[in-house]
CSV table of C-alpha atoms in Angstrom, one decimal:
chain,number,residue,atom,x,y,z
A,20,MET,CA,139.7,76.1,91.9
A,21,SER,CA,135.9,76.3,92.2
A,22,THR,CA,134.3,79.8,92.4
A,23,ALA,CA,130.8,78.5,93.1
A,24,LYS,CA,128.9,80.5,95.6
A,25,PRO,CA,128.2,78.6,98.9
A,26,PRO,CA,124.6,77.7,99.4
A,27,SER,CA,122.6,80.3,101.3
A,28,THR,CA,121.5,79.3,104.7
A,29,ALA,CA,118.1,80.0,106.0
A,30,ALA,CA,117.2,83.5,107.0
A,31,ARG,CA,117.4,84.3,110.7
A,32,THR,CA,114.0,84.1,112.5
A,33,PRO,CA,113.6,86.7,115.3
A,34,GLN,CA,112.6,85.5,118.7
A,35,ARG,CA,111.6,88.8,120.3
A,36,SER,CA,108.7,91.0,119.4
A,37,ASN,CA,110.9,93.9,118.5
A,38,GLY,CA,112.9,91.7,116.2
A,39,VAL,CA,109.7,90.4,114.6
A,40,LYS,CA,108.5,94.0,113.9
A,41,ARG,CA,111.9,95.0,112.4
A,42,ARG,CA,111.8,91.9,110.1
A,43,GLU,CA,108.3,92.5,109.0
A,44,ALA,CA,109.1,96.2,108.3
A,45,ILE,CA,112.0,95.0,106.1
A,46,LEU,CA,109.7,92.6,104.3
A,47,ASP,CA,107.1,95.3,103.8
A,48,ALA,CA,109.8,97.6,102.4
A,49,ALA,CA,111.1,94.9,100.0
A,50,ALA,CA,107.5,94.2,98.8
A,51,ALA,CA,107.0,97.9,98.1
A,52,ILE,CA,110.2,98.1,96.1
A,53,ILE,CA,109.3,95.1,94.0
A,54,SER,CA,105.8,96.6,93.4
A,55,GLU,CA,107.4,99.8,92.1
A,56,THR,CA,110.5,98.6,90.3
A,57,GLY,CA,110.3,94.9,89.9
A,58,ILE,CA,112.7,92.3,91.4
A,59,ALA,CA,115.6,93.9,89.5
A,60,GLY,CA,115.3,97.0,91.6
A,61,LEU,CA,115.5,95.2,94.9
A,62,THR,CA,118.8,95.4,96.8
A,63,LEU,CA,119.6,95.0,100.5
A,64,HIS,CA,120.8,98.7,100.7
A,65,ALA,CA,117.6,100.0,99.1
A,66,THR,CA,115.4,97.9,101.3
A,67,ALA,CA,117.2,99.0,104.5
A,68,LYS,CA,116.8,102.6,103.5
A,69,ARG,CA,113.1,102.1,102.7
A,70,ALA,CA,112.5,100.4,106.0
A,71,GLY,CA,114.5,103.0,108.0
A,72,ALA,CA,116.9,100.2,109.1
A,73,SER,CA,120.6,100.0,109.2
A,74,ILE,CA,122.4,97.8,106.8
A,75,GLY,CA,123.7,95.9,109.8
A,76,SER,CA,120.1,95.2,110.8
A,77,MET,CA,119.4,93.9,107.3
A,78,TYR,CA,122.3,91.5,107.4
A,79,HIS,CA,121.2,90.4,110.9
A,80,PHE,CA,118.1,88.9,109.3
A,81,PHE,CA,119.0,88.4,105.6
A,82,ARG,CA,122.5,87.5,104.4
A,83,ASP,CA,121.7,88.2,100.7
A,84,LYS,CA,118.9,89.1,98.3
A,85,ASP,CA,118.0,85.5,97.7
A,86,GLN,CA,117.2,85.0,101.4
A,87,LEU,CA,115.1,88.2,101.4
A,88,LEU,CA,113.1,86.9,98.3
A,89,ASP,CA,112.7,83.5,99.9
A,90,ALA,CA,111.2,85.1,103.0
A,91,LEU,CA,108.8,87.1,100.9
A,92,ARG,CA,107.7,84.0,98.9
A,93,GLU,CA,107.1,82.1,102.2
A,94,ARG,CA,105.1,85.0,103.5
A,95,HIS,CA,102.8,84.8,100.5
A,96,ARG,CA,102.6,81.1,100.5
A,97,GLN,CA,101.5,81.1,104.2
A,98,ALA,CA,98.9,83.8,103.5
A,99,ILE,CA,97.3,81.8,100.7
A,100,ALA,CA,97.6,78.6,102.8
A,101,ASP,CA,95.7,80.4,105.6
A,102,ILE,CA,93.0,81.4,103.2
A,103,ILE,CA,92.6,77.9,101.9
A,104,GLY,CA,92.7,76.5,105.5
A,105,SER,CA,89.8,78.8,106.5
A,106,LEU,CA,87.6,77.2,103.9
A,107,ALA,CA,87.9,73.9,105.6
A,108,ALA,CA,85.2,75.0,108.1
A,109,VAL,CA,82.6,75.1,105.4
A,110,THR,CA,80.6,71.8,105.5
A,111,PRO,CA,79.5,69.9,102.4
A,112,ASP,CA,75.9,70.7,103.1
A,113,GLN,CA,76.7,74.4,103.2
A,114,TRP,CA,78.6,74.3,99.9
A,115,ILE,CA,75.6,72.6,98.2
A,116,ALA,CA,73.1,75.0,99.7
A,117,MET,CA,75.0,78.2,98.6
A,118,SER,CA,73.9,80.1,95.6
A,119,ALA,CA,76.3,80.0,92.7
A,120,GLY,CA,77.4,83.6,93.5
A,121,ASP,CA,78.0,82.8,97.1
A,122,ALA,CA,80.0,79.7,96.3
A,123,ILE,CA,82.2,81.6,93.9
A,124,ASP,CA,82.8,84.4,96.4
A,125,CYS,CA,83.5,82.0,99.2
A,126,LEU,CA,86.0,80.0,97.1
A,127,PHE,CA,87.7,82.7,95.0
A,128,GLY,CA,87.0,86.0,96.7
A,129,LYS,CA,89.8,86.1,99.3
A,130,PRO,CA,92.5,84.7,97.0
A,131,ILE,CA,91.6,87.2,94.3
A,132,ARG,CA,91.6,90.1,96.7
A,133,PHE,CA,94.9,89.0,98.1
A,134,TYR,CA,96.7,89.0,94.7
A,135,ALA,CA,94.9,92.3,93.8
A,136,ASP,CA,96.2,93.9,97.0
A,137,HIS,CA,99.7,92.3,96.6
A,138,PRO,CA,100.4,92.4,92.8
A,139,PHE,CA,104.1,92.1,93.4
A,140,ALA,CA,103.5,88.5,94.6
A,141,LEU,CA,103.1,87.5,90.9
A,142,ASP,CA,106.6,88.9,90.3
A,143,LEU,CA,107.9,86.4,92.9
A,144,HIS,CA,106.2,83.3,91.6
A,145,GLN,CA,103.6,82.3,89.0
A,146,LEU,CA,100.2,81.3,90.2
A,147,HIS,CA,100.5,77.8,88.7
A,148,GLU,CA,103.9,77.3,90.5
A,149,GLU,CA,102.6,78.2,93.9
A,150,ARG,CA,102.7,75.3,96.3
A,151,ALA,CA,99.3,76.0,97.5
A,152,ALA,CA,97.8,75.9,94.0
A,153,ASP,CA,97.3,72.1,94.0
A,154,ALA,CA,95.5,72.3,97.3
A,155,PHE,CA,93.3,75.1,96.1
A,156,LEU,CA,92.4,73.4,92.9
A,157,ALA,CA,91.6,70.2,94.8
A,158,LEU,CA,89.3,72.2,97.0
A,159,VAL,CA,87.5,73.7,94.0
A,160,GLU,CA,87.2,70.3,92.5
A,161,SER,CA,85.7,68.8,95.6
A,162,VAL,CA,83.1,71.7,95.9
A,163,MET,CA,82.2,71.4,92.2
A,164,THR,CA,81.8,67.6,92.6
A,165,LEU,CA,79.4,68.2,95.4
A,166,ARG,CA,77.4,70.5,93.3
A,167,LEU,CA,77.6,68.9,89.9
A,168,GLY,CA,78.6,65.3,90.5
A,169,ASP,CA,81.7,63.2,89.7
A,170,ARG,CA,81.4,63.4,86.0
A,171,ARG,CA,81.1,67.2,85.4
A,172,GLY,CA,82.4,68.7,88.7
A,173,PRO,CA,86.2,68.3,88.1
A,174,ASP,CA,86.0,69.7,84.6
A,175,VAL,CA,84.0,72.7,85.7
A,176,ALA,CA,86.4,73.3,88.6
A,177,ARG,CA,89.4,73.3,86.3
A,178,MET,CA,87.7,75.8,84.0
A,179,LEU,CA,86.9,78.1,86.9
A,180,TYR,CA,90.5,77.9,88.1
A,181,ALA,CA,91.8,78.6,84.6
A,182,ILE,CA,89.5,81.6,84.1
A,183,SER,CA,90.4,83.1,87.5
A,184,THR,CA,94.2,82.6,87.4
A,185,GLY,CA,94.5,83.6,83.7
A,186,THR,CA,92.4,86.8,84.1
A,187,LEU,CA,94.1,87.7,87.3
A,188,ALA,CA,97.6,87.3,85.9
A,189,PHE,CA,96.6,89.4,82.8
A,190,ALA,CA,95.0,92.1,84.9
A,191,LEU,CA,98.0,92.4,87.3
A,192,ASP,CA,100.4,92.6,84.4
A,193,HIS,CA,98.8,95.8,83.2
A,194,HIS,CA,98.4,99.3,84.5
A,195,ASP,CA,96.1,100.3,87.4
A,196,THR,CA,93.2,101.2,85.1
A,197,ALA,CA,93.1,97.7,83.6
A,198,ARG,CA,93.5,96.2,87.0
A,199,ARG,CA,90.6,98.1,88.5
A,200,ALA,CA,88.4,97.2,85.6
A,201,LEU,CA,89.3,93.5,85.3
A,202,VAL,CA,89.7,92.2,88.9
A,203,PRO,CA,86.2,93.0,90.1
A,204,GLY,CA,84.8,91.2,87.0
A,205,ILE,CA,86.5,87.9,87.7
A,206,PRO,CA,83.9,86.7,90.3
A,207,VAL,CA,81.1,87.9,87.9
A,208,ALA,CA,82.5,85.8,85.0
A,209,LEU,CA,83.0,82.8,87.3
A,210,THR,CA,79.5,83.1,88.6
A,211,ALA,CA,78.0,83.4,85.1
A,212,TYR,CA,79.9,80.3,84.0
A,213,LEU,CA,78.9,78.3,87.0
A,214,LEU,CA,75.2,79.3,86.6
A,215,THR,CA,75.3,78.1,83.0
A,216,GLN,CA,76.8,74.8,84.0
A,217,GLU,CA,74.4,74.2,86.8
A,218,ALA,CA,71.5,75.0,84.5
A,219,THR,CA,72.7,72.5,82.0
A,220,PRO,CA,71.1,69.0,82.4
A,221,ALA,CA,73.6,66.3,83.5
């Protein structure tokens, strides 16, 4: 006889404002637990206690830990997607006219700050596995192509992406002192690299 666990259905989405607030409080509590203890320390009971919710309220929204983690992942995906979407308002002429520092801050500033403020997000998924990663890299490639041309732009974009994601992952994997020292330096390093590339004849 099979003992396989039945597939988890989607978490319940609240329709009323009070339900939305309770669900968000539960997700905030889960994120705080992951930030402090890692995914291994996350349980429905611990999350309910942290959120000041009853276990019945927990099960109303999330049947199991997997559903809770999926909801957190989707929350982070949407946050990054919103950041990328906000950059669509920048016109090609504006990207070209920006200084190297302004272009880097516009492209990378908000995503870097998001992961710096939500380090537990990297415990839920790796940056290169994030569904929004392809869209973000495509955006960086399009901007660098505008600034440097078809031949050099994509390669420079991929290097900028590799520097930013690699350094960010390293910084967030270490204690707060390293994080505070490394994260602010990422845009500085990216700007220095872009300035060097833009000063190099095509």
